Amino acid sequence: MRTPHAPAPPAPPGPRTPARSALTPAVLLGAASVLLLTLVALEWRPLLDLDGGVSRTTHRWAVAEDGLTQAARVLTDWVWDPWTMRLLCAVAVILLLRRPAARWTAGWLVVVVALATAAQQGLKAALGRERPVWSDPVDSAHYAAFPSGHAMTATVVLGLLLWLLHRHGVGLVVWRTALAVAVVSVAGVGLTRIWLGVHWPTDVLGGWLFGALTVVAAVAAHRRLRPTPRGTARGRSGGTRTPSPSPEPSTSDDPPRRPR
């Protein structure tokens, strides 16, 4: 009498590569960004009505609440200004340049922020969207409205710096503090631009979306293009392995992993 063979257990799923793990958020962010850009370019009436309704309400509040408005101006002009973000980025670049193995990452950071600024200005020039106009303005701004340069710059710079901190394995307290500061800053700078009446809400949303898309694309590019340290070889999953029994000192800017 034959004993039926038990079915073989299913093979475990293969490890997710960095490229695959970044594909889904990149597609979602890209689709949302293109959709919003298209609706703004076509001046879709329901979107314009929503922008106008929110902006008129917040402008009335800004005129009535002078103290909050002054605080918003200080935050948006000094603390969360794009040049403040770029200065913070420059400090991070200097710290990276002090480590020879991290110099490629320093150059990558400079290039990404520069390209994001160029893309932002290109979108502004291409759309030429007018900013809100008020008879009693509480602040002023120049250039076209979409996307918000403040929102996009803060998202790009703080998003990249957060990824670098996580990648280099900072302590839990430092990580949570940095994450809280980044979230408050990115959200706050967008809200101050709407409160001060210099941007429509969809300008800020566009800055957040395009900024997040830039971060995801830049991280994927870093993982794919960063030179492999000597004495290691990239595996199919995008990781590295050391074939030599007597490895040379690592030149990678990856943080050392603790043995388990």
Short mmCIF file of C-alpha atoms in Angstrom, two decimals:
data_model
loop_
_atom_site.label_atom_id
_atom_site.label_comp_id
_atom_site.label_asym_id
_atom_site.label_seq_id
_atom_site.Cartn_x
_atom_site.Cartn_y
_atom_site.Cartn_z
CA MET A 1 0.00 0.00 0.00
CA ARG A 2 1.42 3.33 -1.06
CA THR A 3 1.69 6.20 1.34
CA PRO A 4 0.91 9.47 -0.41
CA HIS A 5 3.71 11.97 -0.30
CA ALA A 6 3.05 15.14 1.65
CA PRO A 7 3.14 18.24 -0.51
CA ALA A 8 6.37 20.16 -0.38
CA PRO A 9 6.20 23.37 1.65
CA PRO A 10 6.03 26.51 -0.47
CA ALA A 11 9.32 28.24 -1.13
CA PRO A 12 9.84 31.36 0.94
CA PRO A 13 9.50 34.58 -1.02
CA GLY A 14 12.73 36.07 -2.22
CA PRO A 15 14.12 39.14 -0.50
CA ARG A 16 12.79 42.48 -1.66
CA THR A 17 15.46 44.44 -3.44
CA PRO A 18 15.84 48.19 -2.81
CA ALA A 19 14.64 48.91 -6.35
CA ARG A 20 11.45 46.88 -5.83
CA SER A 21 10.78 48.36 -2.40
CA ALA A 22 10.99 51.90 -3.85
CA LEU A 23 8.89 51.16 -6.93
CA THR A 24 5.44 51.29 -5.33
CA PRO A 25 5.84 54.64 -3.48
CA ALA A 26 7.55 56.13 -6.55
CA VAL A 27 4.64 55.11 -8.81
CA LEU A 28 2.01 56.37 -6.36
CA LEU A 29 3.78 59.68 -5.76
CA GLY A 30 4.45 60.13 -9.47
CA ALA A 31 0.82 59.47 -10.40
CA ALA A 32 -0.48 61.85 -7.72
CA SER A 33 1.99 64.56 -8.76
CA VAL A 34 1.13 64.31 -12.45
CA LEU A 35 -2.61 64.29 -11.70
CA LEU A 36 -2.39 67.41 -9.55
CA LEU A 37 -0.14 69.14 -12.08
CA THR A 38 -2.62 68.36 -14.87
CA LEU A 39 -5.62 69.64 -12.91
CA VAL A 40 -3.82 72.86 -12.02
CA ALA A 41 -2.65 73.39 -15.61
CA LEU A 42 -6.17 72.82 -16.94
CA GLU A 43 -7.61 75.13 -14.26
CA TRP A 44 -10.14 72.53 -13.22
CA ARG A 45 -12.99 74.52 -11.73
CA PRO A 46 -13.76 72.34 -8.63
CA LEU A 47 -10.08 72.50 -7.65
CA LEU A 48 -9.95 76.27 -8.11
CA ASP A 49 -13.13 76.70 -6.06
CA LEU A 50 -11.65 74.60 -3.26
CA ASP A 51 -8.43 76.63 -3.34
CA GLY A 52 -10.35 79.89 -3.24
CA GLY A 53 -12.65 78.86 -0.40
CA VAL A 54 -9.83 77.68 1.85
CA SER A 55 -7.65 80.70 1.05
CA ARG A 56 -10.38 83.24 1.73
CA THR A 57 -11.10 81.66 5.10
CA THR A 58 -7.47 81.50 6.21
CA HIS A 59 -6.85 85.06 5.00
CA ARG A 60 -9.67 86.37 7.20
CA TRP A 61 -8.10 84.57 10.16
CA ALA A 62 -4.64 85.92 9.32
CA VAL A 63 -5.92 89.52 9.22
CA ALA A 64 -7.76 89.08 12.53
CA GLU A 65 -4.98 87.22 14.38
CA ASP A 66 -2.02 89.58 14.08
CA GLY A 67 0.13 87.73 16.64
CA LEU A 68 -0.13 84.39 14.85
CA THR A 69 0.49 86.08 11.53
CA GLN A 70 3.70 87.70 12.78
CA ALA A 71 4.87 84.34 14.15
CA ALA A 72 4.10 82.70 10.81
CA ARG A 73 6.17 85.33 9.00
CA VAL A 74 9.17 84.72 11.24
CA LEU A 75 8.92 80.96 10.79
CA THR A 76 8.46 81.05 7.03
CA ASP A 77 11.07 83.78 6.38
CA TRP A 78 13.83 82.57 8.72
CA VAL A 79 13.35 79.12 10.25
CA TRP A 80 11.80 77.25 7.29
CA ASP A 81 13.04 79.46 4.45
CA PRO A 82 14.53 77.56 1.46
CA TRP A 83 17.92 79.18 2.08
CA THR A 84 17.85 77.98 5.69
CA MET A 85 17.17 74.46 4.38
CA ARG A 86 20.04 74.73 1.91
CA LEU A 87 22.34 75.95 4.68
CA LEU A 88 21.38 72.90 6.74
CA CYS A 89 22.14 70.75 3.72
CA ALA A 90 25.54 72.44 3.35
CA VAL A 91 26.39 71.59 6.96
CA ALA A 92 25.53 67.94 6.27
CA VAL A 93 27.72 67.99 3.15
CA ILE A 94 30.68 69.36 5.12
CA LEU A 95 30.27 66.63 7.75
CA LEU A 96 30.15 63.96 5.03
CA LEU A 97 33.23 65.34 3.29
CA ARG A 98 35.24 64.82 6.48
CA ARG A 99 34.94 61.07 5.84
CA PRO A 100 36.65 59.98 2.60
CA ALA A 101 34.29 57.03 2.19
CA ALA A 102 31.26 59.35 2.33
CA ARG A 103 32.39 61.87 -0.28
CA TRP A 104 30.34 60.26 -3.02
CA THR A 105 27.26 60.63 -0.81
CA ALA A 106 28.13 64.30 -0.19
CA GLY A 107 28.24 64.93 -3.94
CA TRP A 108 24.98 63.05 -4.41
CA LEU A 109 23.30 65.25 -1.80
CA VAL A 110 24.46 68.44 -3.52
CA VAL A 111 23.33 67.25 -6.95
CA VAL A 112 19.89 66.14 -5.76
CA VAL A 113 19.12 69.42 -3.97
CA ALA A 114 20.36 71.43 -6.96
CA LEU A 115 18.25 69.39 -9.41
CA ALA A 116 15.20 69.71 -7.16
CA THR A 117 15.61 73.50 -7.12
CA ALA A 118 15.94 73.58 -10.91
CA ALA A 119 12.88 71.35 -11.37
CA GLN A 120 10.87 73.51 -8.99
CA GLN A 121 11.76 76.70 -10.86
CA GLY A 122 11.08 75.02 -14.19
CA LEU A 123 7.59 73.98 -13.10
CA LYS A 124 6.87 77.50 -11.84
CA ALA A 125 7.95 79.03 -15.15
CA ALA A 126 6.06 76.47 -17.25
CA LEU A 127 2.74 76.88 -15.44
CA GLY A 128 2.99 80.56 -14.52
CA ARG A 129 0.21 80.22 -11.97
CA GLU A 130 -0.79 83.46 -10.30
CA ARG A 131 -0.57 83.78 -6.54
CA PRO A 132 -3.55 84.86 -4.44
CA VAL A 133 -4.23 88.61 -4.57
CA TRP A 134 -5.71 90.42 -1.58
CA SER A 135 -6.82 93.98 -0.98
CA ASP A 136 -5.31 93.79 2.52
CA PRO A 137 -2.29 91.44 2.20
CA VAL A 138 -0.40 90.33 5.29
CA ASP A 139 2.70 89.21 3.35
CA SER A 140 4.11 89.16 -0.16
CA ALA A 141 6.02 86.74 -2.39
CA HIS A 142 7.53 86.70 -5.86
CA TYR A 143 7.54 84.39 -8.89
CA ALA A 144 4.82 81.96 -9.87
CA ALA A 145 2.84 79.96 -7.34
CA PHE A 146 2.94 76.26 -8.28
CA PRO A 147 4.57 74.35 -6.68
CA SER A 148 5.44 75.98 -3.35
CA GLY A 149 9.20 76.35 -3.20
CA HIS A 150 9.19 76.48 0.59
CA ALA A 151 7.22 73.23 0.88
CA MET A 152 9.20 71.36 -1.78
CA THR A 153 12.62 72.45 -0.52
CA ALA A 154 11.83 71.52 3.08
CA THR A 155 10.49 68.13 2.01
CA VAL A 156 13.55 67.34 -0.12
CA VAL A 157 16.23 68.50 2.31
CA LEU A 158 14.70 67.14 5.50
CA GLY A 159 13.64 63.91 3.82
CA LEU A 160 17.16 63.23 2.54
CA LEU A 161 18.76 64.12 5.87
CA LEU A 162 16.34 61.82 7.71
CA TRP A 163 17.29 58.96 5.39
CA LEU A 164 20.98 59.61 5.97
CA LEU A 165 20.49 59.60 9.74
CA HIS A 166 18.58 56.32 9.56
CA ARG A 167 21.18 54.82 7.25
CA HIS A 168 24.03 55.67 9.61
CA GLY A 169 22.24 54.13 12.58
CA VAL A 170 21.79 57.06 14.95
CA GLY A 171 20.42 56.44 18.44
CA LEU A 172 16.71 56.12 19.07
CA VAL A 173 16.41 59.45 20.89
CA VAL A 174 18.22 61.32 18.11
CA TRP A 175 16.13 59.59 15.45
CA ARG A 176 12.80 60.35 17.11
CA THR A 177 13.79 63.97 17.71
CA ALA A 178 14.91 64.42 14.11
CA LEU A 179 11.75 62.78 12.79
CA ALA A 180 9.52 65.01 14.93
CA VAL A 181 11.38 68.17 13.87
CA ALA A 182 11.18 67.18 10.20
CA VAL A 183 7.46 66.39 10.29
CA VAL A 184 6.61 69.62 12.14
CA SER A 185 8.80 71.65 9.77
CA VAL A 186 7.45 70.19 6.53
CA ALA A 187 3.84 70.50 7.68
CA GLY A 188 4.40 73.87 9.32
CA VAL A 189 6.05 75.56 6.37
CA GLY A 190 3.16 74.58 4.11
CA LEU A 191 0.55 75.82 6.56
CA THR A 192 2.33 79.15 7.05
CA ARG A 193 2.39 79.75 3.29
CA ILE A 194 -1.37 79.24 3.13
CA TRP A 195 -1.99 81.28 6.29
CA LEU A 196 -0.02 84.24 4.93
CA GLY A 197 -1.99 84.14 1.70
CA VAL A 198 0.98 83.76 -0.63
CA HIS A 199 0.09 80.28 -1.88
CA TRP A 200 -3.02 78.33 -2.78
CA PRO A 201 -3.44 75.06 -0.84
CA THR A 202 -2.75 73.01 -3.97
CA ASP A 203 0.58 74.85 -4.42
CA VAL A 204 1.65 73.49 -1.04
CA LEU A 205 0.29 70.03 -1.80
CA GLY A 206 2.24 70.05 -5.06
CA GLY A 207 5.42 71.02 -3.21
CA TRP A 208 4.95 68.14 -0.77
CA LEU A 209 4.23 65.61 -3.53
CA PHE A 210 7.07 66.60 -5.83
CA GLY A 211 9.43 66.83 -2.86
CA ALA A 212 8.54 63.34 -1.62
CA LEU A 213 8.89 61.96 -5.15
CA THR A 214 12.35 63.51 -5.38
CA VAL A 215 13.42 61.90 -2.10
CA VAL A 216 12.23 58.43 -3.14
CA ALA A 217 13.91 58.70 -6.55
CA ALA A 218 17.14 60.06 -5.05
CA VAL A 219 17.38 57.28 -2.46
CA ALA A 220 16.83 54.65 -5.16
CA ALA A 221 19.54 56.27 -7.29
CA HIS A 222 21.95 56.32 -4.35
CA ARG A 223 21.44 52.62 -3.67
CA ARG A 224 21.93 51.75 -7.33
CA LEU A 225 24.75 54.08 -8.33
CA ARG A 226 26.95 54.37 -5.24
CA PRO A 227 30.34 52.82 -6.04
CA THR A 228 30.91 49.39 -4.52
CA PRO A 229 33.72 49.39 -1.92
CA ARG A 230 36.89 47.52 -2.81
CA GLY A 231 36.89 43.86 -1.95
CA THR A 232 33.11 43.48 -2.19
CA ALA A 233 30.79 42.43 -4.97
CA ARG A 234 27.14 43.21 -5.43
CA GLY A 235 24.76 40.28 -5.26
CA ARG A 236 21.58 39.92 -7.23
CA SER A 237 19.54 41.41 -4.42
CA GLY A 238 21.51 44.64 -4.53
CA GLY A 239 23.52 43.84 -1.39
CA THR A 240 27.23 43.22 -1.09
CA ARG A 241 29.28 40.18 -0.16
CA THR A 242 32.96 39.76 0.62
CA PRO A 243 34.52 36.87 -1.32
CA SER A 244 38.02 37.25 0.05
CA PRO A 245 38.91 35.39 3.27
CA SER A 246 41.15 38.28 4.29
CA PRO A 247 39.14 41.41 3.46
CA GLU A 248 40.75 44.81 3.17
CA PRO A 249 39.59 47.61 5.45
CA SER A 250 36.17 48.74 4.29
CA THR A 251 35.86 52.07 2.51
CA SER A 252 32.08 52.07 2.60
CA ASP A 253 30.20 54.89 4.26
CA ASP A 254 27.70 52.35 5.60
CA PRO A 255 27.57 52.12 9.40
CA PRO A 256 29.14 49.01 10.95
CA ARG A 257 26.60 46.37 11.83
CA ARG A 258 26.55 44.93 15.31
CA PRO A 259 26.91 41.13 15.50
CA ARG A 260 23.72 39.36 16.47
#
